[in-house]
Coordinates of C-alpha atoms and ligand atoms in Angstrom, one line a residue:
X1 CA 0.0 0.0 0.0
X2 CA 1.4 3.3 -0.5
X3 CA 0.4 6.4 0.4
X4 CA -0.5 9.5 -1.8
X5 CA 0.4 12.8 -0.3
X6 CA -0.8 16.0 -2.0
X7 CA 0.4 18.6 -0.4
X8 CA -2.3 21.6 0.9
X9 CA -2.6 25.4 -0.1
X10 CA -0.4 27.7 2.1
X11 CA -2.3 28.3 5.3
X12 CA -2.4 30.4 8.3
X13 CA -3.3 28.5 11.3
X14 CA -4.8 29.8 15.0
X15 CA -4.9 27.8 17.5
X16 CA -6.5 29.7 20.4
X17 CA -6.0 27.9 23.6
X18 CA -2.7 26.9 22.1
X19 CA -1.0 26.2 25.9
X20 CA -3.6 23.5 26.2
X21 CA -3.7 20.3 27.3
X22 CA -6.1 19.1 23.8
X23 CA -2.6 21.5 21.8
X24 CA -0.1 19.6 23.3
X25 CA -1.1 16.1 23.5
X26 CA -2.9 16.3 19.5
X27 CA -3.1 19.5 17.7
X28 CA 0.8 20.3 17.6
X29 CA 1.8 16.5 17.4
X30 CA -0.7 15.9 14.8
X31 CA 0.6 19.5 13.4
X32 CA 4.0 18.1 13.2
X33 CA 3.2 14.9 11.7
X34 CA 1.7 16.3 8.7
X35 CA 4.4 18.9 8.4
X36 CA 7.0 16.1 8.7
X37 CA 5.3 13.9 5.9
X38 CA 5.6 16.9 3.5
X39 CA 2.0 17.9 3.6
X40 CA 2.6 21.3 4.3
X41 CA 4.2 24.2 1.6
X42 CA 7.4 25.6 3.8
X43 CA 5.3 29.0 3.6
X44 CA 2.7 28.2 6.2
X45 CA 1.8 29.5 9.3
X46 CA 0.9 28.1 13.1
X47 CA 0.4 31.5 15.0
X48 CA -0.4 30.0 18.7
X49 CA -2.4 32.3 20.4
X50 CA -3.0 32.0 24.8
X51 CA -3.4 34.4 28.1
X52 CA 0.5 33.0 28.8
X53 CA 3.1 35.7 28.6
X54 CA 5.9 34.4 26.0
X55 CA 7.2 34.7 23.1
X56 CA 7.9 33.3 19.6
X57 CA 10.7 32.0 21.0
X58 CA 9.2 30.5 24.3
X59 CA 6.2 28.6 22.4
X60 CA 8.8 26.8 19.7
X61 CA 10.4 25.4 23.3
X62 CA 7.1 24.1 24.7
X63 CA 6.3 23.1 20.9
X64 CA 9.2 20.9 21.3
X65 CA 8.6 19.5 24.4
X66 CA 5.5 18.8 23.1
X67 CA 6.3 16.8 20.6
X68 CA 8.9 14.8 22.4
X69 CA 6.0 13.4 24.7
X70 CA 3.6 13.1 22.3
X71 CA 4.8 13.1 19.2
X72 CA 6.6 9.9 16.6
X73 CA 9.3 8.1 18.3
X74 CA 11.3 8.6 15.7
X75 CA 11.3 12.5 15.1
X76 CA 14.3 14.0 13.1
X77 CA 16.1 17.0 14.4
X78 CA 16.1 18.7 11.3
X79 CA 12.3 17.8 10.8
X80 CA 11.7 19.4 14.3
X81 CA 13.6 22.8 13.5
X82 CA 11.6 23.2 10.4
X83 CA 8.1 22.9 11.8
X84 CA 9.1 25.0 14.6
X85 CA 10.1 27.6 12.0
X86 CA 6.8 28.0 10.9
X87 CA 5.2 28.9 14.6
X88 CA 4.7 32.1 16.0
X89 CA 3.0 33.0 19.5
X90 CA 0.9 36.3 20.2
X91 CA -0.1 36.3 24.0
X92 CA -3.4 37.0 23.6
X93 CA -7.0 37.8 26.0
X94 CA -10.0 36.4 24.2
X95 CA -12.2 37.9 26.8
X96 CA -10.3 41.3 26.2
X97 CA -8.4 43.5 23.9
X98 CA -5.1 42.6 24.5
X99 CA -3.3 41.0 21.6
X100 CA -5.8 41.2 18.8
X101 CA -4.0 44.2 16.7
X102 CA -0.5 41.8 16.7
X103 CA -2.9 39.0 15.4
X104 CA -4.3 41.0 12.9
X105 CA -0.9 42.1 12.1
X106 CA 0.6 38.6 11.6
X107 CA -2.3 37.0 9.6
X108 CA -2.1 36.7 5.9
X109 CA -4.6 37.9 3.7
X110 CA -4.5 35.6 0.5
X111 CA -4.1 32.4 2.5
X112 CA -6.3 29.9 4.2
X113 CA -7.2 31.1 7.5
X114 CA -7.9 28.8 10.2
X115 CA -9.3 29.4 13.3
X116 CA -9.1 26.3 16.2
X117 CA -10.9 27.3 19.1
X118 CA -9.2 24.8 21.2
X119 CA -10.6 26.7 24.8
X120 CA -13.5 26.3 26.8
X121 CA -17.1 26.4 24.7
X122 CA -17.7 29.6 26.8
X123 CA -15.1 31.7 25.3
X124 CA -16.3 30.9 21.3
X125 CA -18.3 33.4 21.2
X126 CA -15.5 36.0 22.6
X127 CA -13.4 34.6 20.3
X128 CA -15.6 34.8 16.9
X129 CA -17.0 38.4 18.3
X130 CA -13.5 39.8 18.2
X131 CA -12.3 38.2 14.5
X132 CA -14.9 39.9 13.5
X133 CA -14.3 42.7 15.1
X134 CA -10.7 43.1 14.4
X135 CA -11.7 42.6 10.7
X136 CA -9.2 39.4 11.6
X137 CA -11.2 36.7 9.2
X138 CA -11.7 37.0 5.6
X139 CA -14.7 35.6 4.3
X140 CA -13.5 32.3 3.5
X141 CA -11.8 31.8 6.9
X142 CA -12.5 28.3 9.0
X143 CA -13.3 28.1 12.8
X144 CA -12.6 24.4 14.3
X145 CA -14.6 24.0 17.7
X146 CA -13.8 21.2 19.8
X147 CA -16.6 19.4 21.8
X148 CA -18.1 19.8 24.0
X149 CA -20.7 21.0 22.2
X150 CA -23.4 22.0 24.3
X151 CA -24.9 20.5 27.2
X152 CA -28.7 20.1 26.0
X153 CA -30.7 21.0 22.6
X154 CA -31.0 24.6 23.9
X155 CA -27.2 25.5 24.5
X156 CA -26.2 24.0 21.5
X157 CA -28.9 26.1 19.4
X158 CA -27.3 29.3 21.6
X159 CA -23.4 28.1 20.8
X160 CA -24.8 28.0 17.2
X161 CA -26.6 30.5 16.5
X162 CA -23.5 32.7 18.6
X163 CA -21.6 31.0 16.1
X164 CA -23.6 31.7 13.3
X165 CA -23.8 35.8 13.9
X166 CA -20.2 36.1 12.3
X167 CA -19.1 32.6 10.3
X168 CA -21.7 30.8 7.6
X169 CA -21.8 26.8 7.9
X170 CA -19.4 26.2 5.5
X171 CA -16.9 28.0 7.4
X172 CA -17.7 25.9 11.0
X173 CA -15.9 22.7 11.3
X174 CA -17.1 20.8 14.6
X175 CA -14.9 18.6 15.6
X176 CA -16.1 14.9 16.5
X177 CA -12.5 12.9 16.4
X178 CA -14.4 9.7 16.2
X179 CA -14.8 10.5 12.7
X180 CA -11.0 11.2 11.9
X181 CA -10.4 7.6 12.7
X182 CA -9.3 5.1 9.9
X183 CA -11.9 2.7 11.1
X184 CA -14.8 5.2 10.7
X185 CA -13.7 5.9 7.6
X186 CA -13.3 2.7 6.4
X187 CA -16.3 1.5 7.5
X188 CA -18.0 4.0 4.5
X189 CA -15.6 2.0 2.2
X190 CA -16.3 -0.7 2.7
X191 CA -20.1 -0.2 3.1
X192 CA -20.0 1.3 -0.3
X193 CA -17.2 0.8 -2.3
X194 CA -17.6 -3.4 -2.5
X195 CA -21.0 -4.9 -3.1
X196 CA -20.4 -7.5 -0.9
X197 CA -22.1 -5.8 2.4
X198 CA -24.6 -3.6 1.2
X199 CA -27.3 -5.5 -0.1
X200 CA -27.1 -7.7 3.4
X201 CA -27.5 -4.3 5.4
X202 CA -31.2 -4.8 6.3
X203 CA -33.3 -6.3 8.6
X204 CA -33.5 -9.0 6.6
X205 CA -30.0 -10.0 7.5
X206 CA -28.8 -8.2 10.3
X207 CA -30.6 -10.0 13.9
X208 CA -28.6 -6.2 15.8
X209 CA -25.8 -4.6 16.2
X210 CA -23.6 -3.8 19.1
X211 CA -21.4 -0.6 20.0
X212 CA -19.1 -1.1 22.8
X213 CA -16.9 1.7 23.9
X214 CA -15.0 0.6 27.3
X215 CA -12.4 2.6 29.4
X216 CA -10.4 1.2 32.2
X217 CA -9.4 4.9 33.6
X218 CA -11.8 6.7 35.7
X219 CA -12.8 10.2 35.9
X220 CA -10.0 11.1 38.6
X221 CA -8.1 14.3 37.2
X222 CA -11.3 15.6 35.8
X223 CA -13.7 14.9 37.9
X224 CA -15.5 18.0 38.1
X225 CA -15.9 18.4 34.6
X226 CA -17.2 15.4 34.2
X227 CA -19.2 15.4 37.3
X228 CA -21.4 17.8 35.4
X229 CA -21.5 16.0 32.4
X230 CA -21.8 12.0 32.8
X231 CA -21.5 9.3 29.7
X232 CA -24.6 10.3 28.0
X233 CA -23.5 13.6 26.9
X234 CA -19.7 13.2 27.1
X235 CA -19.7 9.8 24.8
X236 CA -23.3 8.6 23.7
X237 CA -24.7 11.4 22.3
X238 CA -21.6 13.0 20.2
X239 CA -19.4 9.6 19.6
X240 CA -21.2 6.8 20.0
X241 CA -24.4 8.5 18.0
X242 CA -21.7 9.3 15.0
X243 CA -21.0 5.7 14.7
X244 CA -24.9 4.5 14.7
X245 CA -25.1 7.1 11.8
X246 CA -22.5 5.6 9.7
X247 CA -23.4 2.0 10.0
X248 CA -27.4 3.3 9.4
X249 CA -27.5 5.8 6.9
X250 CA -28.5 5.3 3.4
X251 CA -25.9 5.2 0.6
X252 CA -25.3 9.2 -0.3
X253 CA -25.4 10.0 -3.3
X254 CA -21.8 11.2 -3.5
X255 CA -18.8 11.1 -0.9
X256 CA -19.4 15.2 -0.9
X257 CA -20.0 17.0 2.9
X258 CA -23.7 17.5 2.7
X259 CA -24.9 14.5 0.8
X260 CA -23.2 12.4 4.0
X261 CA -24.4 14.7 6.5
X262 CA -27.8 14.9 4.9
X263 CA -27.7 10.6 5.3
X264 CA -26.7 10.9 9.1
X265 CA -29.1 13.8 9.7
X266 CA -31.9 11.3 8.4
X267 CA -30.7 8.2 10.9
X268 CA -30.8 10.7 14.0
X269 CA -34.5 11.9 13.4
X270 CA -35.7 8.5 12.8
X271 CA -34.7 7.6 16.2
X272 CA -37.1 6.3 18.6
X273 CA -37.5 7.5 22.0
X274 CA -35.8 5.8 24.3
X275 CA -38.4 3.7 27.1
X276 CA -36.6 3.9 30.8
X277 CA -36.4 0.0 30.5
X278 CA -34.4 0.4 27.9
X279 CA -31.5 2.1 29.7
X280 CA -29.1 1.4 32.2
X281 CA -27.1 4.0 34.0
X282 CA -24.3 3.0 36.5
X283 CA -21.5 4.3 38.5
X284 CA -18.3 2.5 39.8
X285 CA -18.0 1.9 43.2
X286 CA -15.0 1.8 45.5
X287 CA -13.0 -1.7 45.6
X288 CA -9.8 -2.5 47.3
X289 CA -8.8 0.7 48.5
X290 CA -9.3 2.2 45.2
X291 CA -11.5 5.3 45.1
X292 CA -15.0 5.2 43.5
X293 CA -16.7 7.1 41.4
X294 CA -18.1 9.4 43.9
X295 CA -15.0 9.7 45.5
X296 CA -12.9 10.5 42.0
X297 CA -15.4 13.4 41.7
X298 CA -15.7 14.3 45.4
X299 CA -19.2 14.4 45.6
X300 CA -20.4 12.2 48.1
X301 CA -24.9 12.3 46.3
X302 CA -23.7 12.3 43.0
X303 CA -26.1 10.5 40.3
X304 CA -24.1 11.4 37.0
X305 CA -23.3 8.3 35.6
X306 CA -19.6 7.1 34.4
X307 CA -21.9 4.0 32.1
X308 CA -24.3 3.7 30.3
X309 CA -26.1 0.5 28.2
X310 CA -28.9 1.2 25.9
X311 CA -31.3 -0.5 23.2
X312 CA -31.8 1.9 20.2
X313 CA -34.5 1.7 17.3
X314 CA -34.1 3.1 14.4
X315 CA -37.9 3.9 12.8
X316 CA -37.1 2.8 9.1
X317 CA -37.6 0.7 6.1
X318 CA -34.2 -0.6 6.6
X319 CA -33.7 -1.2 10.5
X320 CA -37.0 -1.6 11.8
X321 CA -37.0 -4.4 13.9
X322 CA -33.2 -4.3 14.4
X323 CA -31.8 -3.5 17.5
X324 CA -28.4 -1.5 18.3
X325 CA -27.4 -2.1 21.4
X326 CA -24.6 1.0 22.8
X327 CA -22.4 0.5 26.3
X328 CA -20.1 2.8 27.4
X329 CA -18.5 3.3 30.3
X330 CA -15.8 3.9 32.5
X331 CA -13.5 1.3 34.9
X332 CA -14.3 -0.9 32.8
X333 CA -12.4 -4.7 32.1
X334 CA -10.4 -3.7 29.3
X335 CA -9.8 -0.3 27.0
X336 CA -12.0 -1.4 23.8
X337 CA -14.0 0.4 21.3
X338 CA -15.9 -1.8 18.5
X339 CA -19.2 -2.0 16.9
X340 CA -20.1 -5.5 15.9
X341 CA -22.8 -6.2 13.2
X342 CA -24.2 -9.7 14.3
X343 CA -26.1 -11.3 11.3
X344 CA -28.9 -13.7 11.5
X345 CA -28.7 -17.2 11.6
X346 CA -29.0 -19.4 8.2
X347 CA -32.6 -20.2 7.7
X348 CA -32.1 -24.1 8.1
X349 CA -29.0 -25.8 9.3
X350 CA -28.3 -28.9 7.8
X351 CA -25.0 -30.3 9.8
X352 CA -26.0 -32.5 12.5
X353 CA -23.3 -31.5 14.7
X354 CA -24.0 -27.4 14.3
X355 CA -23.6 -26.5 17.9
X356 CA -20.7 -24.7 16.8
X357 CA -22.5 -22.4 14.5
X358 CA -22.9 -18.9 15.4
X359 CA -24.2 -16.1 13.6
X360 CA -22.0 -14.2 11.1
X361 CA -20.3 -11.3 12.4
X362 CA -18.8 -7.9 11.2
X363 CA -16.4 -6.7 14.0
X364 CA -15.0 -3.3 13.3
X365 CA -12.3 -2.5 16.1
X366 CA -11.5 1.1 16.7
X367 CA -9.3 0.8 19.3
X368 CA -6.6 -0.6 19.9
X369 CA -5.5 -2.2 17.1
X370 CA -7.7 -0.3 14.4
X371 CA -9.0 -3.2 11.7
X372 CA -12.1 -5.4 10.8
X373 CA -12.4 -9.0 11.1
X374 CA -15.7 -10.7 9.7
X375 CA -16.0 -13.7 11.7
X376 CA -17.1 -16.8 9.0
X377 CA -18.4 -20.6 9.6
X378 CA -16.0 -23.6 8.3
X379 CA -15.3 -26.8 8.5
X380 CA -12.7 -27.8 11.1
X381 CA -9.6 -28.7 9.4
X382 CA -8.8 -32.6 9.7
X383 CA -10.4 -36.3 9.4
X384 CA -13.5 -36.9 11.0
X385 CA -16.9 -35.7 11.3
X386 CA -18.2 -32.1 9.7
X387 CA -17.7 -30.3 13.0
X388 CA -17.8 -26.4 11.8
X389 CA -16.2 -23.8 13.8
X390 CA -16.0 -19.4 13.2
X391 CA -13.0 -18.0 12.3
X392 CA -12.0 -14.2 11.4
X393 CA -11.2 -13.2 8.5
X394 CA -8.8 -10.2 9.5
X395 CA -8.2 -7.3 8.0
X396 CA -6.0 -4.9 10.4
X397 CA -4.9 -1.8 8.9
X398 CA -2.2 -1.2 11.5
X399 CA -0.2 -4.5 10.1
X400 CA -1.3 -3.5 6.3
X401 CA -0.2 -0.3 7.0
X402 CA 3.3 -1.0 9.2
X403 CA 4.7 -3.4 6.5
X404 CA 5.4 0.2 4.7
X405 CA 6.8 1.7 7.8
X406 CA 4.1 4.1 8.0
X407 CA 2.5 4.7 11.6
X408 CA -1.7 4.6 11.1
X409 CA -2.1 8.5 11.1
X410 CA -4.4 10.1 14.5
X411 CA -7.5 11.7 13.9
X412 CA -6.3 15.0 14.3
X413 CA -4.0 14.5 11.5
X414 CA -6.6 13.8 9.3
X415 CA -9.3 16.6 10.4
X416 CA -6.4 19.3 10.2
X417 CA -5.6 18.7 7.3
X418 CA -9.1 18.8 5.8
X419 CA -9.6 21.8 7.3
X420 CA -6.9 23.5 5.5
X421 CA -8.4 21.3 2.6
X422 CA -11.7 22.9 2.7
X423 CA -13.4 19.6 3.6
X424 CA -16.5 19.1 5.8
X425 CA -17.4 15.8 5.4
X426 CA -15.9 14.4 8.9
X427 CA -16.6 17.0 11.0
X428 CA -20.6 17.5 12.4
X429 CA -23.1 19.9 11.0
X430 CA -25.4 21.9 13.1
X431 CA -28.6 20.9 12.7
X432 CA -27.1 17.1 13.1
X433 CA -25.9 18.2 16.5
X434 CA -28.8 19.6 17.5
X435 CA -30.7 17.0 16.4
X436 CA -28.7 14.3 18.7
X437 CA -29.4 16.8 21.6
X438 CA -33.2 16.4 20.5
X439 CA -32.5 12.2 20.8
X440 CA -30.9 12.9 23.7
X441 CA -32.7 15.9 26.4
X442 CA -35.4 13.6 27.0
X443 CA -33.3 10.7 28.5
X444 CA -31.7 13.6 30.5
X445 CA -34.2 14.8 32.0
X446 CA -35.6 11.9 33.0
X447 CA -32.5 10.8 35.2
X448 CA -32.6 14.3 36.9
X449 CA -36.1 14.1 37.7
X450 CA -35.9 10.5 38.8
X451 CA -35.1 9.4 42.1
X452 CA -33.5 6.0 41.6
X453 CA -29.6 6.8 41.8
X454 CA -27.6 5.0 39.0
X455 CA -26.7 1.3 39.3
X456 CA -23.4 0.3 41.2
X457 CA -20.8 -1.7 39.4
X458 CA -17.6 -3.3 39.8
X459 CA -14.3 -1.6 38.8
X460 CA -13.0 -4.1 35.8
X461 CA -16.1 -5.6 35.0
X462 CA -18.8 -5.4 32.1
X463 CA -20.6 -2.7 34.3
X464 CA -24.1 -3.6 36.1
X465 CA -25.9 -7.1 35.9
X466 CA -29.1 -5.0 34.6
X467 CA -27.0 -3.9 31.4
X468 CA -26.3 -7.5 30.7
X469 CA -29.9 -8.3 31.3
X470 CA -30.8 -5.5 28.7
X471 CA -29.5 -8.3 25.8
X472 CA -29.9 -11.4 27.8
X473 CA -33.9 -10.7 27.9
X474 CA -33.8 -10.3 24.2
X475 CA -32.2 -13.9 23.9
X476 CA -28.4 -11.8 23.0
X477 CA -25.4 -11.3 24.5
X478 CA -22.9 -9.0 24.2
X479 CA -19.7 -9.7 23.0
X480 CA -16.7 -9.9 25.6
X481 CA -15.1 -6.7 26.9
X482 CA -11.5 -7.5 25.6
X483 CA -8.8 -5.2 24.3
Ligands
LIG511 P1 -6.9 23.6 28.9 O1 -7.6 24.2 30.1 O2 -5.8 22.7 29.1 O3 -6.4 24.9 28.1 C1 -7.1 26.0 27.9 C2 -6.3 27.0 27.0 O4 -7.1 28.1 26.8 C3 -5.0 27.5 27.5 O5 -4.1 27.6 26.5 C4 -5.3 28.9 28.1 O6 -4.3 29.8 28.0 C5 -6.4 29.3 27.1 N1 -7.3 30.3 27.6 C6 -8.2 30.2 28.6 N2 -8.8 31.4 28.8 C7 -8.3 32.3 27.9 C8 -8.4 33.7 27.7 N3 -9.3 34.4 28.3 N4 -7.7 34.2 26.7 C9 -6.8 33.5 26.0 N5 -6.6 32.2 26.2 C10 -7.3 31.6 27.2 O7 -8.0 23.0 28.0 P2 -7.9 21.8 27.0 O8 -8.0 20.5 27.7 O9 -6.8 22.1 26.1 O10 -9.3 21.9 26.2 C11 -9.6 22.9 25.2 C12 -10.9 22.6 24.6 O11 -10.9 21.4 23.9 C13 -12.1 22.6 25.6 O12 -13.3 23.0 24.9 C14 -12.2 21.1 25.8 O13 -13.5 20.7 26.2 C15 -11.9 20.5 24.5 N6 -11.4 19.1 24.5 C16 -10.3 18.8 25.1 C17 -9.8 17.5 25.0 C18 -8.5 17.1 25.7 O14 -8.1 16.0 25.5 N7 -7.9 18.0 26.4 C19 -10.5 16.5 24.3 C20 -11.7 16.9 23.7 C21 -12.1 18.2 23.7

């Protein structure tokens, strides 16, 4: 396999919180990655902009720090010295005047523009006030927003109509990174570049399908963020939601930004209300010395929840009758992310000794190891009877991929760079936001006015007994946690 690089236009690039922890573990690693593959024209521009008083000279040494921690192992010098060539710093108060003339003054008027609001979702508004203001952005500039985006349907329609007051759509690029991964992307080729899956992707064929994304961390370090968030709106309704779109939507009519968001759009309306039996919430508890969840946040009543399980309908021709099933959580038995599309059983089975068979299955790992393996029926090798047993058929990209040396690129990497590109087909429209907030609110709401706290699980298990239940009444079973 080898890779084709075409190199981008020349490009100013922002990045507004750029003393961040989100700038230096991914934007200026992922910067530098791109920069070192030859992807960017030696004339570009990475103008960090923060409240920290430094200079050009100052950032280019946390730059490099930066990308000794997080960046390849294998970074050349002279690869280094030429990205950090290209930065610049302006110490900068998004919330006040200082430091906007010396950004004006810096930026270029006859190149790309970018604008990555990597701070928190309160300051966009500052932040796109002042461009505008300062007469900073041309009319073809990009803003990238980070998520979180919005906390219920009504703050998100506030965040974008704020938004909306100074940039068009095409110039927003909301950042899910879910959808910078290979995987994700894949999963749109092969949907619809073979014929091999699509006409099977019904309810005709599929018996459900299964999204597990497990963390073994807890929430210690940020609890209080995430005290006031939980896994619904901090994974189900922005990640996990993107990857129900891409395995449900229609085939668009083109690979083009708005005929794929249009498809996903369509998938997150036709989503049915979710009935309190079909949800679990838990929390971890406390085991062996090791804090719990309500001690990681310090919040002795908390009910957010660090899991969630839920069974999702999708009200269509296609799926009706077809059940996704989503997990999520945190301290959980292994770091995993993968959605599994479990077929239905052959009709008839006509070997006597079938107790083997299981159903056909399309696992598509995200993490770790990024690949697919479609799990088939055959006949055990050897003499003797016609004993049948499932075995993968695997495709991992990282192995494809590391015979050439090449390291599979981050998400960042890839949504950078199609930012420069011009490019909104992986990053999240507005009304598809707000439309998952629609989906969502009600579920909220319903735990806050509730009084039943969430359910208590075990640190390195599955999560609560009453999330394996949610298959298990069903006559299902959810595939193993394992990395
Ligand atoms: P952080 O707190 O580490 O950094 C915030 C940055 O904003 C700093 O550079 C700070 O100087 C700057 N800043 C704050 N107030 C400012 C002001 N008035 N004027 C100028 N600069 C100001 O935050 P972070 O973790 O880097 O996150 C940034 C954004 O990305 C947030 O919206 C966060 O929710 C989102 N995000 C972060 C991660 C992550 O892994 N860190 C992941 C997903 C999303």
């Amino acid at each position: 396999m080898v890779s084709r690089l075409i190199e981008v236009g020349d490009f100013d690039l922002v990045i507004f919180g750029a003393t961040g922890d989100l700038a230096r573990r991914k934007i200026l690693p992922g910067l530098f990655r791109r920069h070192a593959a030859g992807q960017f024209p030696a004339a570009s521009r990475i103008i960090g902009a923060a409240r920290s008083d430094m200079d050009t000279e100052g950032y280019r040494r946390e730059a490099r720090d930066a990308i000794a921690e997080f960046g390849p192992r294998d970074a050349d010098e002279a690869q280094i010295a030429s990205f950090l060539d290209c930065l610049a710093y302006v110490a900068i108060d998004v919330t006040g005047e200082r430091g906007w003339s010396e950004l004006g003054a810096l930026m270029r008027p006859d190149v790309v523009q970018a604008f990555y609001f990597s701070v928190a979702p309160a300051l966009f508004g500052d932040i796109a006030e002042r461009l505008a203001r300062h007469a900073i952005a041309g009319p073809d500039a990009r803003i990238v927003v980070e998520k979180p985006f919005g906390r219920d349907l009504a703050s998100a329609r506030a965040l974008n109509a704020t938004l909306a007051r100074h940039f068009e759509e095409r110039q927003i690029y909301r950042i899910d990174h879910y959808l910078g991964k290979e995987t994700v992307q894949n999963l749109m080729a092969v949907r619809f570049a073979n014929m091999l899956f699509e006409p099977l992707w019904n309810v005709h064929y599929i018996d459900h399908v299964q999204i597990t994304v497990a963390e073994t961390v807890g929430v210690a370090g940020r609890g209080a963020y995430y005290d006031q968030s939980g896994a619904m709106r901090d994974m189900v309704q922005n990640h996990l939601m993107q990857l129900v779109c891409l395995i449900a939507m229609e085939p668009p009519w083109h690979f083009d930004p708005d005929a794929v968001r249009d498809e996903k759009l369509k998938v997150i309306r036709a989503l049915e209300p979710v009935p309190p039996g079909d949800i679990v919430r838990g929390q971890y508890a406390a085991e062996d010395g090791d804090p719990g969840y309500r001690d990681d946040v310090e919040n002795p009543d908390s009910r957010t929840e660090s899991f969630v399980a839920l069974k999702l309908r999708i009200a269509n021709w296609r799926w009706q009758g077809v059940p996704f099933y989503l997990r999520t959580g945190k301290r959980l038995r292994d770091r995993t992310s993968e959605i599994a599309v479990v077929f239905r059983e052959p009709p008839h089975l006509i070997f006597d000794d079938h107790a083997e068979q299981q159903a056909n299955q399309l696992v598509i790992r995200l993490q770790p190891n990024e690949g697919m393996n479609l799990r088939v029926n055959i006949k055990e090798p050897g003499p003797g009877g016609m004993r049948l047993v499932q075995v993968p058929l695997d495709m991992s990209f990282a192995e494809a991929l590391g015979k050439e040396g090449r390291d599979m690129p981050d998400a960042y990497e890839r949504l950078i760079t199609d930012v420069i590109r011009g490019n909104q087909t992986l990053f999240m429209r507005g009304d598809e936001v707000e439309a998952a907030w629609a989906w969502a609110d009600p579920i909220i709401a319903a735990w806050e006015n509730a009084s039943a706290a969430p359910e208590s699980y075990d640190p390195g298990t599955s999560g609560p007994d009453q999330a394996l239940g949610l298959m298990h009444r069903d006559g299902r079973r959810w595939r193993e946690i394992k990395a």
